[in-house]
Amino acid sequence: MSRRKSRSTGAVFGIDLGTTYSCLATVNTAGAPEVVPLLDGSLTLPSVVLFLGADDCMTGEPARAQSRSRPDDVCSLVKRRMGDGDWRFVSHGRSWSAPAVSSLILKALVNDTAFHAPGQVQDVVITVPAYFGDEERRATKLAGEYAGLTVLDVISEPIAAALAYGFARLDPGLVKGPSEEVALVYDLGGGTFDVTVVELAERRVAVVAIDGDHELGGADWDEKLAVHLSHAFTAAHPDAEDPLDDSAGSQALVLAAERAKRELSEKTSTVVRVEHDGHTVDVPLRRDDLERLTGGLLDRTVQLTRSAVAAARERGLGRIDRVLLVGGASRMPAVAARLTKELGVTAELADPDLAVAKGAAVYGEKKAIERLVHADLTTRGQLADGAPLDAASAADFDAACARLAEALGLTTERVRRTAQVQVLNVCSRGFGVMALSGRTGEPEAVFLVHRNDRLPVAVRRSFGTVHDDQQVVTVRIVEQGGGAESEHLDDNKVVAEASIIDIPPGYPAGSEISIGLRMGFDGILELHAWHEGLADKPLTVHVETSAALSQTDVARERAQVARVRRRDS
Ligand code: AMP
């Protein structure tokens, strides 16, 4: 294996920070995205951390191997905790938030790929499930910052998967099909499920509709199989202890179940040996058995797929031209068979483990190229600092692309397409504010931004003050909790509480307060407020997100992460 030549684009690497595995990719000198191998040659790192002491940890495969036998010290599936501000993993007298644990995974990933990409990994794009809300995206950015990385952007995993596919199609030599296509990306990972309808066009990759469940993934298939194996074991040895009642036994069982699940993707039957409590049983298992045991889980993914397709139809896209399967667990043959039947289009297994990281690298290259074109135009005075690229004249833009193409050894067309392609996302959940109902006088959620609204989105809505001379208005921002919007507080998650302060005296009850919610391309939320008497002057808003760590916590954790020594060999 040869050392990778560094590209002169000021490379931006793509990272798939997965629930079970993580992976780092870049765009090679030939312009193709590729995964950077780890020291041992593998392409993915298990997203698992084993805490050995206050300042010592192990990551990756050695940590994963001990995940059930040392549950107090092993942290896995941390991605499911992203955005939960109260969650901490406590081990050896230290407490770790989800971003802090994730940062150890990121550091390990960067460290282990250093042989192939020495000293280059600084600017990165990290992927998140499409349904991650504002808090989870912020937490992901924070994880990158803790790891010492510059996170240029956080993008949705299905967009990344579509980019890995869509950009290749935009390469002039590779365009074969129609220039516009609607793809459904079905992503069944280890711990999360995401379904997204994406429109691929000449200069645009746009998410049209999303749905998903972050508590559903391959690990649920393993659990079902493990329960089946434990029943088979206890039926054969009624006096023996149930392996699931013992941490080492259940670890072994779940690992055996996962292995069997993978084998059943390749062949139609296998035999699983269960050894526990001095007894052994060989359990024959057919693919049909697995499919029967886990049918309910697959049904749930199909239901969510239907709802994404229905949402896309509402937005005028009534057809699905392609079905792309990503995520390791979509290798199960039942997935492709069921989706093909459901959607009437042959489901394609599109590089399921690596597509997301590769797509993030493609997007990273786009960011790098955009940055260079931008810098070229601003230094020549052809574009104002901070202005978007499309504010430059077409001639100046083309000339900048040509200069850059020359410098990078790429075609001008490729640089232009890469810089021009727009990635458009939609909002993953509804957002609103709690207000007193005019009807009942009770607090109710009023949604301003809705799931599947195209990003960026900016919405303003008017509310009234409750008292005369009211100086302070407290606004609670809520995020849709379940699959549908609900006006009940309990069905929603309060993500931030903001106080509008210093409202001048002299205004009666019912004076207009206008609340604006804005969500950028990155899915991160901003709140603005105006008072009717001071329309030109936004009011001061203090936003305290419930999941955000305090400044003190962030400083403490940053230092804690920096102190950690890794002992993996
Ligand atoms: P990901 O989060 O995309 O890395 O997916 C990891 C999940 O894919 C885990 O639950 C794995 O057990 C599962 N997986 C990987 N390979 C296979 C396979 N050949 N058949 C079935 N599931 C698999």
Coordinates of N, CA and C and ligand atoms in Angstrom, one line a residue, residues 16 18-22 44 64 187-192 217-222 258-259 261-266 290 326-333 352-353, ligand 1:
D16 N -17.8 9.5 8.6 CA -19.1 8.9 9.0 C -18.9 8.4 10.4
G18 N -20.5 6.7 12.9 CA -21.6 5.8 12.9 C -21.9 5.3 14.3
T19 N -23.1 4.8 14.5 CA -23.6 4.2 15.7 C -22.7 3.0 16.1
T20 N -22.4 2.2 15.2 CA -21.6 1.0 15.5 C -20.2 1.1 14.9
Y21 N -20.1 1.7 13.7 CA -18.8 1.8 13.1 C -18.6 3.2 12.6
S22 N -17.3 3.7 12.5 CA -17.0 5.0 12.0 C -15.9 4.8 10.9
T44 N -13.2 0.3 8.6 CA -14.1 0.9 9.6 C -13.6 0.6 11.0
R64 N -14.6 -3.1 21.6 CA -15.9 -3.8 21.2 C -15.9 -5.2 21.7
D187 N -31.5 3.5 4.5 CA -30.2 3.3 5.3 C -30.5 2.6 6.6
L188 N -30.2 1.3 6.6 CA -30.4 0.6 7.8 C -29.0 0.3 8.4
G189 N -28.6 1.0 9.4 CA -27.3 0.9 10.1 C -27.4 0.0 11.3
G190 N -26.4 0.1 12.1 CA -26.3 -0.8 13.3 C -27.4 -0.4 14.3
G191 N -27.6 0.9 14.4 CA -28.5 1.4 15.5 C -29.5 2.4 15.0
T192 N -29.5 2.8 13.7 CA -30.4 3.8 13.3 C -31.0 3.4 11.9
G217 N -32.3 -0.6 14.3 CA -31.1 -0.8 13.5 C -30.7 -2.3 13.6
G218 N -29.6 -2.7 13.0 CA -29.2 -4.1 12.9 C -29.1 -4.7 14.3
A219 N -28.7 -3.9 15.3 CA -28.6 -4.4 16.7 C -29.9 -5.0 17.2
D220 N -31.1 -4.4 16.7 CA -32.4 -5.0 17.1 C -32.6 -6.4 16.5
W221 N -32.0 -6.6 15.3 CA -32.1 -7.9 14.7 C -31.3 -8.9 15.5
D222 N -30.1 -8.4 16.0 CA -29.2 -9.3 16.8 C -29.9 -9.7 18.1
E258 N -25.1 -11.9 15.9 CA -24.7 -10.9 14.9 C -23.9 -11.7 13.8
R259 N -23.0 -12.6 14.2 CA -22.3 -13.4 13.2 C -23.3 -14.2 12.3
K261 N -26.4 -13.6 11.8 CA -27.2 -12.7 10.9 C -26.4 -12.4 9.7
R262 N -25.1 -12.1 9.8 CA -24.3 -11.8 8.7 C -24.1 -13.0 7.7
E263 N -23.9 -14.2 8.4 CA -23.8 -15.4 7.6 C -25.0 -15.7 6.7
L264 N -26.2 -15.4 7.4 CA -27.4 -15.7 6.7 C -27.7 -14.7 5.5
S265 N -26.9 -13.7 5.4 CA -27.0 -12.8 4.2 C -26.3 -13.5 3.0
E266 N -25.3 -14.4 3.4 CA -24.6 -15.1 2.3 C -25.1 -16.4 1.9
L290 N -34.7 -16.4 10.6 CA -34.3 -15.0 10.9 C -35.4 -14.0 10.4
V326 N -28.2 1.6 1.8 CA -26.9 1.8 2.5 C -27.1 1.3 3.9
G327 N -26.0 1.3 4.7 CA -26.0 0.8 6.0 C -25.8 -0.7 6.0
G328 N -24.9 -1.2 6.9 CA -24.5 -2.6 6.8 C -25.7 -3.6 6.9
A329 N -26.7 -3.2 7.6 CA -27.8 -4.2 7.8 C -28.7 -4.3 6.6
S330 N -28.6 -3.4 5.6 CA -29.4 -3.5 4.4 C -28.8 -4.6 3.5
R331 N -27.7 -5.3 4.0 CA -27.2 -6.4 3.2 C -28.1 -7.6 3.4
M332 N -29.0 -7.6 4.3 CA -29.9 -8.8 4.5 C -30.7 -8.9 3.3
P333 N -30.7 -10.0 2.6 CA -31.5 -10.1 1.3 C -32.9 -9.8 1.5
P352 N -22.8 -0.4 0.9 CA -23.5 0.0 2.1 C -22.7 0.5 3.3
D353 N -21.5 0.0 3.5 CA -20.8 0.4 4.7 C -20.0 1.7 4.5
Ligands
AMP1 P1 -23.5 0.4 9.9 O1 -24.1 1.2 11.1 O2 -24.0 0.9 8.6 O3 -22.1 0.2 10.0 O4 -24.2 -1.0 10.0 C1 -23.8 -2.0 10.9 C2 -24.8 -3.0 11.0 O5 -24.8 -3.8 9.8 C3 -24.6 -4.0 12.1 O6 -25.8 -4.3 12.7 C4 -24.1 -5.2 11.4 O7 -24.4 -6.4 12.1 C5 -24.9 -5.2 10.1 N1 -24.3 -5.9 9.0 C6 -23.0 -5.8 8.5 N2 -22.8 -6.7 7.5 C7 -24.0 -7.4 7.4 C8 -24.4 -8.5 6.6 N3 -23.6 -9.1 5.7 N4 -25.6 -9.0 6.8 C9 -26.4 -8.5 7.7 N5 -26.1 -7.4 8.5 C10 -24.9 -6.9 8.4

